[in-house]
Amino acid sequence: MLSEKEKLEEELKLLKESFELDVLTKEEFETAKSRIESKLKELAASEQKEEAKSELKQEELKDTAVEDTTVKEKENIIKSDKESHTISEEEPDTERDEGSWEDYIDRLEGYEENIKKDEKTVIKETVIEEDETDDETDDETTERIKSVEEIKNEKKPFKAFEKSEKNSKKIFAYIAILLIIGIGLFYFLSFKGSGGNSTQNEKNAEQLSLIACKSNENCYKENKVGICKNPGKQDAKCEYIDDARTKLIILNSGKCFNCDTERVLSIIKGFFPNMEVEYISYESEDGKNVAEKFGIKTIPAYIINSSLKEAYNFNKFSNAFVEKENSFVVKNKVSNANYYIAAEEMPKKLDLFLEDGKTASMRAEQNLKEFLDAFDGKVNFEKHNADSEIAKKLEINTFPTFLINNKIKFSGVQPANVIKKNFCELNKIENCNIELSKSLV
């Protein structure tokens, strides 16, 4: 199923082909081209707006995730400090794992508390001993006090290390917070700038939306012809008139892999809206009768009844039809018919139609080489110039064009794998299981 963008691009391609074949006047071509390009721009703007919303949402999620991470880091630091104090106060004498610096610092905090207690105990014992025993010498007291001082001096370097470690953690946390604030500010300013452009685009879109129409293509009502009065101006308006009722028969085949009708049908109904559509299979009895009656040799074929003459836009597009049996058949050059139902089938046959010296034709040959090498001896290949008799007979006017089994054609520069896939639609051989390049060379 084609996307809206692909449909518009296909419609633009067919429009250019119709103009080159003098089916459309320059004014009609420019009007229709302007409509399609306008729709493509609107689609692009819509896609850009959706992408901007998606990017904004992703950035908001990123900011939220960063903030959550920072909060968790802070909570872990606070939790770590609390656990450290709890351990030192409740279990100062408990021996812990010496595998980490944090545990080592916790032990030192407990050790410091013991030092303070030992200091008081030593001083107290010194005083008691002086009172109770006069025989104790001043040297012994001095020695006790000295031992306390030595213990305190041993602790000081570790205390300094502990403070340095905690200060480093605090500094790291502050730096992380500053980085987060900076990143958030950057994205905020970026969003603000883009938001300004978005607002301006929305204002422009709103102004355009106030204009009722810019061309007839903007005026649509089922089964009616829309006419834009004062196109593109503030007082523009759509008027609708009843169109003649017509009937379209589309003759097609389920055996054709390259016979899509959606693109051409959308263009026909765009100009002749009050139309009934009937599909007939070429393989059915009715299909064979229709093909014989109107001399159809290629499909899909589009046949409209005589009421087409009464349609509002008939005179503008009469060059696109051939009148047969009191009906109007769309010309093969316009209908993009790809299946030669009257041609003799030639299994394992592949023809390539080229324009000498043209870049597209040369690239088509380069990409075809891989396929021919992989299917060496299994494909009957022939190459033809654009001005060859067979090209004229088959009414091939787009180059490069491939023709498979003398029955179904497809055009354009194609990767080797696409050529293989199309060839194998009509030829079931062992090499069809091989994977070839899916991109152009």
CSV table of C-alpha atoms in Angstrom, one decimal:
chain,number,residue,atom,x,y,z
A,1,MET,CA,0.0,0.0,0.0
A,2,LEU,CA,1.5,3.3,-1.1
A,3,SER,CA,1.9,6.1,1.5
A,4,GLU,CA,0.3,9.5,0.9
A,5,LYS,CA,3.8,10.9,0.0
A,6,GLU,CA,4.4,8.1,-2.5
A,7,LYS,CA,1.0,8.6,-4.1
A,8,LEU,CA,1.7,12.3,-4.6
A,9,GLU,CA,5.2,11.6,-6.1
A,10,GLU,CA,3.7,9.0,-8.5
A,11,GLU,CA,1.0,11.4,-9.5
A,12,LEU,CA,3.6,14.1,-10.1
A,13,LYS,CA,5.6,11.7,-12.3
A,14,LEU,CA,2.5,10.8,-14.4
A,15,LEU,CA,1.6,14.5,-14.7
A,16,LYS,CA,5.1,15.3,-16.1
A,17,GLU,CA,4.7,12.4,-18.6
A,18,SER,CA,1.3,13.6,-19.7
A,19,PHE,CA,2.7,17.1,-20.2
A,20,GLU,CA,5.6,15.8,-22.3
A,21,LEU,CA,3.1,13.9,-24.5
A,22,ASP,CA,1.1,17.1,-25.0
A,23,VAL,CA,-1.9,15.6,-23.2
A,24,LEU,CA,-1.9,18.6,-20.8
A,25,THR,CA,-1.4,22.3,-21.6
A,26,LYS,CA,1.4,24.2,-19.8
A,27,GLU,CA,-1.2,26.1,-17.7
A,28,GLU,CA,-2.9,22.8,-16.7
A,29,PHE,CA,0.4,21.2,-15.9
A,30,GLU,CA,1.6,24.1,-13.8
A,31,THR,CA,-1.7,24.3,-11.8
A,32,ALA,CA,-1.7,20.5,-11.1
A,33,LYS,CA,2.0,20.6,-10.3
A,34,SER,CA,1.6,23.5,-7.9
A,35,ARG,CA,-1.2,21.5,-6.1
A,36,ILE,CA,0.9,18.4,-5.7
A,37,GLU,CA,4.0,20.2,-4.6
A,38,SER,CA,1.9,22.2,-2.1
A,39,LYS,CA,0.6,19.0,-0.6
A,40,LEU,CA,4.1,17.5,-0.4
A,41,LYS,CA,5.3,20.6,1.5
A,42,GLU,CA,2.4,20.3,3.9
A,43,LEU,CA,3.3,16.6,4.5
A,44,ALA,CA,6.9,17.5,5.0
A,45,ALA,CA,6.0,20.3,7.5
A,46,SER,CA,3.7,17.9,9.3
A,47,GLU,CA,6.4,15.2,9.5
A,48,GLN,CA,8.9,17.8,10.7
A,49,LYS,CA,6.5,19.0,13.4
A,50,GLU,CA,6.0,15.4,14.6
A,51,GLU,CA,9.8,14.8,14.7
A,52,ALA,CA,10.2,18.0,16.8
A,53,LYS,CA,7.6,16.8,19.2
A,54,SER,CA,9.3,13.4,19.4
A,55,GLU,CA,12.7,14.9,20.0
A,56,LEU,CA,11.4,17.2,22.7
A,57,LYS,CA,9.7,14.3,24.5
A,58,GLN,CA,13.0,12.3,24.4
A,59,GLU,CA,15.0,15.2,25.8
A,60,GLU,CA,12.4,15.6,28.6
A,61,LEU,CA,12.8,11.9,29.4
A,62,LYS,CA,16.6,12.3,29.4
A,63,ASP,CA,16.5,15.3,31.8
A,64,THR,CA,14.1,13.4,34.2
A,65,ALA,CA,16.4,10.4,34.1
A,66,VAL,CA,19.5,12.6,34.9
A,67,GLU,CA,17.7,14.3,37.8
A,68,ASP,CA,16.6,11.0,39.2
A,69,THR,CA,20.2,9.7,39.1
A,70,THR,CA,21.5,12.8,40.9
A,71,VAL,CA,18.9,12.5,43.6
A,72,LYS,CA,19.8,8.9,44.1
A,73,GLU,CA,23.5,9.7,44.3
A,74,LYS,CA,22.8,12.4,47.0
A,75,GLU,CA,20.6,9.9,48.9
A,76,ASN,CA,23.4,7.3,48.7
A,77,ILE,CA,26.0,9.8,50.0
A,78,ILE,CA,23.7,10.8,53.0
A,79,LYS,CA,22.9,7.2,53.7
A,80,SER,CA,26.5,6.3,53.7
A,81,ASP,CA,27.4,9.1,56.2
A,82,LYS,CA,24.5,8.0,58.5
A,83,GLU,CA,25.6,4.4,58.4
A,84,SER,CA,29.2,5.5,59.1
A,85,HIS,CA,28.1,7.4,62.2
A,86,THR,CA,25.8,4.6,63.4
A,87,ILE,CA,28.5,2.0,63.2
A,88,SER,CA,31.1,4.2,65.1
A,89,GLU,CA,28.6,5.0,67.9
A,90,GLU,CA,27.0,1.6,68.4
A,91,GLU,CA,29.8,-0.8,67.6
A,92,PRO,CA,33.1,1.0,68.3
A,93,ASP,CA,34.8,-2.3,69.2
A,94,THR,CA,33.4,-4.5,66.4
A,95,GLU,CA,36.0,-5.6,63.9
A,96,ARG,CA,34.8,-5.0,60.3
A,97,ASP,CA,36.0,-6.0,56.8
A,98,GLU,CA,39.2,-4.2,55.8
A,99,GLY,CA,38.5,-4.5,52.1
A,100,SER,CA,37.3,-0.9,51.6
A,101,TRP,CA,38.5,2.6,52.5
A,102,GLU,CA,35.1,3.6,53.9
A,103,ASP,CA,35.2,0.7,56.3
A,104,TYR,CA,38.7,1.6,57.3
A,105,ILE,CA,37.7,5.2,58.0
A,106,ASP,CA,34.7,3.9,60.1
A,107,ARG,CA,37.1,1.9,62.2
A,108,LEU,CA,39.3,5.0,62.7
A,109,GLU,CA,36.3,6.9,63.9
A,110,GLY,CA,35.6,4.2,66.5
A,111,TYR,CA,39.2,4.2,67.4
A,112,GLU,CA,39.1,7.9,68.0
A,113,GLU,CA,36.3,7.5,70.5
A,114,ASN,CA,38.3,4.8,72.3
A,115,ILE,CA,41.2,7.2,72.4
A,116,LYS,CA,39.2,9.9,74.1
A,117,LYS,CA,37.9,7.4,76.6
A,118,ASP,CA,41.4,6.0,77.2
A,119,GLU,CA,42.7,9.5,77.7
A,120,LYS,CA,40.1,10.3,80.4
A,121,THR,CA,40.8,7.0,82.0
A,122,VAL,CA,44.5,7.5,82.1
A,123,ILE,CA,44.3,11.0,83.5
A,124,LYS,CA,41.8,9.8,86.1
A,125,GLU,CA,44.0,6.9,87.1
A,126,THR,CA,47.0,9.2,87.3
A,127,VAL,CA,45.2,11.5,89.8
A,128,ILE,CA,44.0,8.6,91.9
A,129,GLU,CA,47.4,7.0,92.0
A,130,GLU,CA,48.9,10.3,93.1
A,131,ASP,CA,46.4,10.6,96.0
A,132,GLU,CA,46.6,7.0,97.1
A,133,THR,CA,50.2,6.2,96.6
A,134,ASP,CA,52.9,8.7,97.3
A,135,ASP,CA,55.6,6.2,96.1
A,136,GLU,CA,54.6,6.6,92.5
A,137,THR,CA,57.1,8.8,90.8
A,138,ASP,CA,56.6,11.8,88.5
A,139,ASP,CA,58.3,9.9,85.7
A,140,GLU,CA,55.6,7.2,85.6
A,141,THR,CA,52.8,9.8,85.4
A,142,THR,CA,54.6,11.6,82.7
A,143,GLU,CA,55.0,8.3,80.8
A,144,ARG,CA,51.2,7.6,81.0
A,145,ILE,CA,50.3,11.0,79.7
A,146,LYS,CA,52.9,10.7,77.0
A,147,SER,CA,51.4,7.5,75.8
A,148,VAL,CA,48.1,9.2,75.4
A,149,GLU,CA,49.7,12.0,73.4
A,150,GLU,CA,51.4,9.4,71.1
A,151,ILE,CA,48.0,7.7,70.5
A,152,LYS,CA,46.4,11.1,69.6
A,153,ASN,CA,49.3,11.9,67.3
A,154,GLU,CA,48.9,8.5,65.5
A,155,LYS,CA,45.2,9.3,64.9
A,156,LYS,CA,45.5,12.7,63.4
A,157,PRO,CA,46.8,11.7,59.9
A,158,PHE,CA,43.9,9.3,59.5
A,159,LYS,CA,41.4,12.0,60.6
A,160,ALA,CA,42.8,14.4,58.0
A,161,PHE,CA,42.5,11.7,55.3
A,162,GLU,CA,38.8,11.1,56.4
A,163,LYS,CA,38.0,14.8,56.1
A,164,SER,CA,39.7,15.0,52.7
A,165,GLU,CA,37.7,12.0,51.4
A,166,LYS,CA,34.4,13.5,52.5
A,167,ASN,CA,35.3,16.9,51.0
A,168,SER,CA,36.1,15.1,47.7
A,169,LYS,CA,32.6,13.5,47.7
A,170,LYS,CA,31.0,16.9,48.4
A,171,ILE,CA,33.0,18.5,45.6
A,172,PHE,CA,32.1,15.7,43.2
A,173,ALA,CA,28.4,16.1,44.1
A,174,TYR,CA,28.5,19.9,43.5
A,175,ILE,CA,30.2,19.5,40.1
A,176,ALA,CA,27.6,16.9,39.1
A,177,ILE,CA,24.8,19.3,40.1
A,178,LEU,CA,26.4,22.2,38.1
A,179,LEU,CA,26.8,20.0,35.0
A,180,ILE,CA,23.1,19.0,35.2
A,181,ILE,CA,22.0,22.6,35.5
A,182,GLY,CA,24.2,23.5,32.6
A,183,ILE,CA,22.8,20.7,30.4
A,184,GLY,CA,19.3,21.6,31.4
A,185,LEU,CA,19.8,25.3,30.6
A,186,PHE,CA,21.3,24.4,27.2
A,187,TYR,CA,18.3,22.2,26.2
A,188,PHE,CA,15.9,24.8,27.6
A,189,LEU,CA,17.4,27.6,25.4
A,190,SER,CA,17.5,25.2,22.4
A,191,PHE,CA,13.8,24.3,22.9
A,192,LYS,CA,12.9,28.0,23.3
A,193,GLY,CA,14.6,28.8,20.0
A,194,SER,CA,12.9,26.0,18.1
A,195,GLY,CA,9.7,26.8,19.9
A,196,GLY,CA,9.9,30.3,18.4
A,197,ASN,CA,10.2,28.9,14.9
A,198,SER,CA,7.4,26.4,15.6
A,199,THR,CA,5.2,29.2,16.8
A,200,GLN,CA,5.9,31.3,13.7
A,201,ASN,CA,5.2,28.3,11.4
A,202,GLU,CA,1.9,27.7,13.2
A,203,LYS,CA,1.0,31.3,12.7
A,204,ASN,CA,1.8,31.0,9.0
A,205,ALA,CA,-0.2,27.8,8.7
A,206,GLU,CA,-3.1,29.5,10.5
A,207,GLN,CA,-3.1,32.4,8.0
A,208,LEU,CA,-3.0,30.0,5.1
A,209,SER,CA,-5.8,27.9,6.6
A,210,LEU,CA,-8.0,31.1,6.5
A,211,ILE,CA,-7.7,31.1,2.7
A,212,ALA,CA,-10.4,28.9,1.4
A,213,CYS,CA,-8.5,27.7,-1.7
A,214,LYS,CA,-5.5,28.2,-3.9
A,215,SER,CA,-6.6,26.1,-6.9
A,216,ASN,CA,-9.5,24.0,-8.1
A,217,GLU,CA,-7.8,21.0,-6.5
A,218,ASN,CA,-8.5,22.4,-3.1
A,219,CYS,CA,-12.2,22.3,-3.7
A,220,TYR,CA,-13.6,18.9,-3.2
A,221,LYS,CA,-17.1,17.6,-2.8
A,222,GLU,CA,-18.2,14.1,-3.7
A,223,ASN,CA,-19.5,13.7,-7.2
A,224,LYS,CA,-19.1,17.4,-7.9
A,225,VAL,CA,-16.7,19.6,-9.7
A,226,GLY,CA,-15.0,22.1,-7.5
A,227,ILE,CA,-14.0,25.6,-8.8
A,228,CYS,CA,-11.8,28.0,-6.8
A,229,LYS,CA,-12.8,31.6,-7.2
A,230,ASN,CA,-10.0,34.2,-6.5
A,231,PRO,CA,-7.5,31.5,-5.7
A,232,GLY,CA,-4.9,32.2,-3.0
A,233,LYS,CA,-6.6,35.4,-1.9
A,234,GLN,CA,-8.4,36.3,1.3
A,235,ASP,CA,-11.7,36.4,-0.4
A,236,ALA,CA,-11.1,33.0,-2.2
A,237,LYS,CA,-14.0,30.6,-2.1
A,238,CYS,CA,-15.0,27.2,-3.5
A,239,GLU,CA,-18.0,26.8,-5.8
A,240,TYR,CA,-19.4,23.4,-6.8
A,241,ILE,CA,-21.3,22.3,-9.9
A,242,ASP,CA,-22.9,19.0,-10.8
A,243,ASP,CA,-20.9,17.0,-13.2
A,244,ALA,CA,-22.1,14.5,-15.8
A,245,ARG,CA,-22.5,10.9,-14.5
A,246,THR,CA,-19.9,8.6,-16.2
A,247,LYS,CA,-18.9,5.0,-16.0
A,248,LEU,CA,-15.3,3.7,-16.1
A,249,ILE,CA,-14.3,0.1,-16.8
A,250,ILE,CA,-10.9,-1.0,-15.7
A,251,LEU,CA,-9.6,-4.1,-17.5
A,252,ASN,CA,-6.8,-5.8,-15.6
A,253,SER,CA,-5.2,-9.2,-14.8
A,254,GLY,CA,-4.2,-10.9,-11.6
A,255,LYS,CA,-1.3,-12.5,-13.4
A,256,CYS,CA,0.5,-9.1,-13.8
A,257,PHE,CA,2.8,-8.1,-10.9
A,258,ASN,CA,3.3,-4.6,-12.3
A,259,CYS,CA,-0.3,-3.5,-13.1
A,260,ASP,CA,-1.3,-1.2,-10.2
A,261,THR,CA,-4.3,1.0,-11.1
A,262,GLU,CA,-4.6,3.2,-8.0
A,263,ARG,CA,-2.4,6.0,-9.2
A,264,VAL,CA,-4.0,6.5,-12.6
A,265,LEU,CA,-7.5,6.0,-11.2
A,266,SER,CA,-6.9,8.8,-8.6
A,267,ILE,CA,-6.0,11.2,-11.4
A,268,ILE,CA,-9.0,10.3,-13.6
A,269,LYS,CA,-11.4,10.7,-10.7
A,270,GLY,CA,-9.8,14.0,-9.8
A,271,PHE,CA,-10.9,15.5,-13.1
A,272,PHE,CA,-14.1,13.5,-13.5
A,273,PRO,CA,-15.5,13.0,-9.9
A,274,ASN,CA,-19.0,11.8,-10.7
A,275,MET,CA,-17.8,8.4,-11.9
A,276,GLU,CA,-18.9,4.8,-11.3
A,277,VAL,CA,-16.0,2.3,-11.5
A,278,GLU,CA,-16.2,-1.3,-12.5
A,279,TYR,CA,-13.3,-3.8,-12.5
A,280,ILE,CA,-13.2,-6.7,-15.0
A,281,SER,CA,-10.6,-9.4,-15.1
A,282,TYR,CA,-9.0,-10.1,-18.5
A,283,GLU,CA,-9.1,-13.8,-17.8
A,284,SER,CA,-12.9,-13.8,-17.5
A,285,GLU,CA,-15.2,-14.2,-20.5
A,286,ASP,CA,-16.4,-10.6,-20.1
A,287,GLY,CA,-12.8,-9.5,-20.0
A,288,LYS,CA,-11.9,-11.2,-23.3
A,289,ASN,CA,-15.0,-9.7,-24.9
A,290,VAL,CA,-14.1,-6.1,-23.8
A,291,ALA,CA,-10.5,-6.6,-25.0
A,292,GLU,CA,-11.7,-7.8,-28.4
A,293,LYS,CA,-14.4,-5.1,-28.7
A,294,PHE,CA,-12.0,-2.2,-28.1
A,295,GLY,CA,-8.8,-3.7,-29.6
A,296,ILE,CA,-7.0,-3.8,-26.2
A,297,LYS,CA,-3.5,-5.2,-26.5
A,298,THR,CA,-2.0,-3.9,-23.2
A,299,ILE,CA,-3.5,-3.7,-19.7
A,300,PRO,CA,-4.5,-2.2,-17.4
A,301,ALA,CA,-6.9,-0.5,-19.8
A,302,TYR,CA,-9.4,2.3,-18.9
A,303,ILE,CA,-12.6,2.7,-20.9
A,304,ILE,CA,-15.1,5.4,-20.2
A,305,ASN,CA,-18.6,5.5,-21.7
A,306,SER,CA,-20.0,8.2,-24.0
A,307,SER,CA,-21.2,10.4,-21.2
A,308,LEU,CA,-17.6,11.6,-20.8
A,309,LYS,CA,-18.3,14.2,-23.5
A,310,GLU,CA,-20.7,16.0,-21.2
A,311,ALA,CA,-18.3,16.1,-18.3
A,312,TYR,CA,-17.1,19.6,-17.2
A,313,ASN,CA,-13.3,18.9,-17.8
A,314,PHE,CA,-13.6,16.8,-21.0
A,315,ASN,CA,-12.4,19.5,-23.4
A,316,LYS,CA,-9.3,20.1,-21.2
A,317,PHE,CA,-8.2,16.4,-21.3
A,318,SER,CA,-9.7,15.1,-24.5
A,319,ASN,CA,-6.1,14.5,-25.9
A,320,ALA,CA,-5.6,11.7,-23.3
A,321,PHE,CA,-8.4,9.5,-24.9
A,322,VAL,CA,-9.0,7.6,-28.1
A,323,GLU,CA,-12.6,7.4,-29.1
A,324,LYS,CA,-13.7,3.8,-29.9
A,325,GLU,CA,-17.1,2.1,-30.2
A,326,ASN,CA,-18.9,5.1,-28.8
A,327,SER,CA,-16.6,5.1,-25.8
A,328,PHE,CA,-13.3,6.6,-24.8
A,329,VAL,CA,-10.1,4.6,-24.1
A,330,VAL,CA,-7.2,6.1,-22.2
A,331,LYS,CA,-4.1,6.1,-24.4
A,332,ASN,CA,-1.4,3.6,-23.5
A,333,LYS,CA,1.2,6.4,-23.0
A,334,VAL,CA,-1.0,7.8,-20.3
A,335,SER,CA,-2.4,4.6,-18.7
A,336,ASN,CA,1.0,3.2,-18.0
A,337,ALA,CA,-0.1,-0.2,-19.3
A,338,ASN,CA,2.6,-2.8,-18.7
A,339,TYR,CA,1.1,-6.2,-19.6
A,340,TYR,CA,1.2,-7.1,-23.3
A,341,ILE,CA,-1.8,-9.6,-23.4
A,342,ALA,CA,-1.6,-10.1,-27.2
A,343,ALA,CA,2.1,-10.8,-27.3
A,344,GLU,CA,3.5,-14.3,-27.6
A,345,GLU,CA,5.1,-15.5,-24.3
A,346,MET,CA,8.9,-16.3,-24.5
A,347,PRO,CA,10.0,-18.1,-21.3
A,348,LYS,CA,13.4,-17.0,-19.7
A,349,LYS,CA,13.5,-14.0,-22.0
A,350,LEU,CA,14.8,-10.6,-20.9
A,351,ASP,CA,15.0,-7.4,-23.1
A,352,LEU,CA,16.5,-4.1,-22.1
A,353,PHE,CA,15.6,-0.9,-23.9
A,354,LEU,CA,18.2,1.9,-23.6
A,355,GLU,CA,19.0,5.4,-24.8
A,356,ASP,CA,22.6,5.7,-25.9
A,357,GLY,CA,24.8,8.0,-23.8
A,358,LYS,CA,22.2,8.6,-21.1
A,359,THR,CA,23.3,8.2,-17.5
A,360,ALA,CA,20.2,6.3,-16.4
A,361,SER,CA,20.7,3.8,-19.2
A,362,MET,CA,24.4,3.2,-18.4
A,363,ARG,CA,23.6,2.7,-14.7
A,364,ALA,CA,20.8,0.2,-15.6
A,365,GLU,CA,23.4,-1.9,-17.5
A,366,GLN,CA,25.8,-1.7,-14.5
A,367,ASN,CA,23.2,-3.0,-12.1
A,368,LEU,CA,22.0,-5.6,-14.5
A,369,LYS,CA,25.5,-7.2,-14.8
A,370,GLU,CA,25.3,-8.9,-11.4
A,371,PHE,CA,22.0,-10.5,-12.3
A,372,LEU,CA,23.2,-11.8,-15.6
A,373,ASP,CA,26.4,-13.2,-14.0
A,374,ALA,CA,24.3,-15.0,-11.4
A,375,PHE,CA,21.9,-16.4,-14.0
A,376,ASP,CA,24.6,-17.2,-16.6
A,377,GLY,CA,23.2,-19.6,-19.2
A,378,LYS,CA,19.7,-19.4,-17.8
A,379,VAL,CA,18.5,-16.1,-19.3
A,380,ASN,CA,18.0,-15.2,-23.0
A,381,PHE,CA,19.1,-11.6,-22.9
A,382,GLU,CA,18.8,-8.9,-25.6
A,383,LYS,CA,19.5,-5.2,-25.6
A,384,HIS,CA,17.7,-2.7,-27.9
A,385,ASN,CA,18.1,1.0,-28.6
A,386,ALA,CA,15.4,3.5,-28.0
A,387,ASP,CA,14.8,4.1,-31.8
A,388,SER,CA,14.7,0.3,-32.6
A,389,GLU,CA,11.7,-1.1,-34.5
A,390,ILE,CA,10.6,-3.3,-31.5
A,391,ALA,CA,10.7,-0.3,-29.2
A,392,LYS,CA,8.3,1.6,-31.5
A,393,LYS,CA,6.1,-1.4,-32.0
A,394,LEU,CA,5.7,-1.9,-28.2
A,395,GLU,CA,5.2,1.9,-27.8
A,396,ILE,CA,8.0,2.1,-25.2
A,397,ASN,CA,8.8,5.7,-24.5
A,398,THR,CA,10.4,5.6,-21.1
A,399,PHE,CA,14.1,4.5,-20.7
A,400,PRO,CA,15.6,2.3,-19.4
A,401,THR,CA,12.8,-0.3,-19.6
A,402,PHE,CA,13.0,-4.1,-19.0
A,403,LEU,CA,10.6,-6.6,-20.7
A,404,ILE,CA,10.2,-10.1,-19.2
A,405,ASN,CA,9.2,-13.1,-21.3
A,406,ASN,CA,7.9,-10.6,-24.0
A,407,LYS,CA,4.9,-10.0,-21.7
A,408,ILE,CA,5.4,-7.7,-18.7
A,409,LYS,CA,7.6,-4.5,-18.6
A,410,PHE,CA,9.0,-2.4,-15.8
A,411,SER,CA,11.1,0.8,-16.0
A,412,GLY,CA,13.9,2.7,-14.2
A,413,VAL,CA,17.3,1.9,-12.8
A,414,GLN,CA,16.8,-1.1,-10.5
A,415,PRO,CA,19.1,-3.0,-8.1
A,416,ALA,CA,20.1,-6.6,-9.2
A,417,ASN,CA,17.8,-8.1,-6.6
A,418,VAL,CA,14.7,-6.3,-7.9
A,419,ILE,CA,15.5,-7.4,-11.4
A,420,LYS,CA,15.8,-11.0,-10.1
A,421,LYS,CA,12.6,-10.8,-8.2
A,422,ASN,CA,10.6,-9.5,-11.2
A,423,PHE,CA,12.2,-12.0,-13.6
A,424,CYS,CA,11.4,-14.9,-11.2
A,425,GLU,CA,7.7,-13.8,-11.0
A,426,LEU,CA,7.3,-15.4,-14.5
A,427,ASN,CA,10.2,-17.9,-14.4
A,428,LYS,CA,10.5,-20.4,-11.6
A,429,ILE,CA,14.1,-21.6,-11.8
A,430,GLU,CA,16.6,-22.8,-9.2
A,431,ASN,CA,18.7,-19.6,-9.2
A,432,CYS,CA,15.7,-17.6,-7.9
A,433,ASN,CA,16.8,-18.5,-4.3
A,434,ILE,CA,20.0,-16.5,-4.7
A,435,GLU,CA,20.1,-13.1,-2.8
A,436,LEU,CA,21.6,-10.3,-4.9
A,437,SER,CA,22.5,-6.7,-4.2
A,438,LYS,CA,19.5,-4.7,-2.9
A,439,SER,CA,21.1,-1.3,-3.5
A,440,LEU,CA,22.3,0.4,-6.6
A,441,VAL,CA,25.9,0.3,-7.8
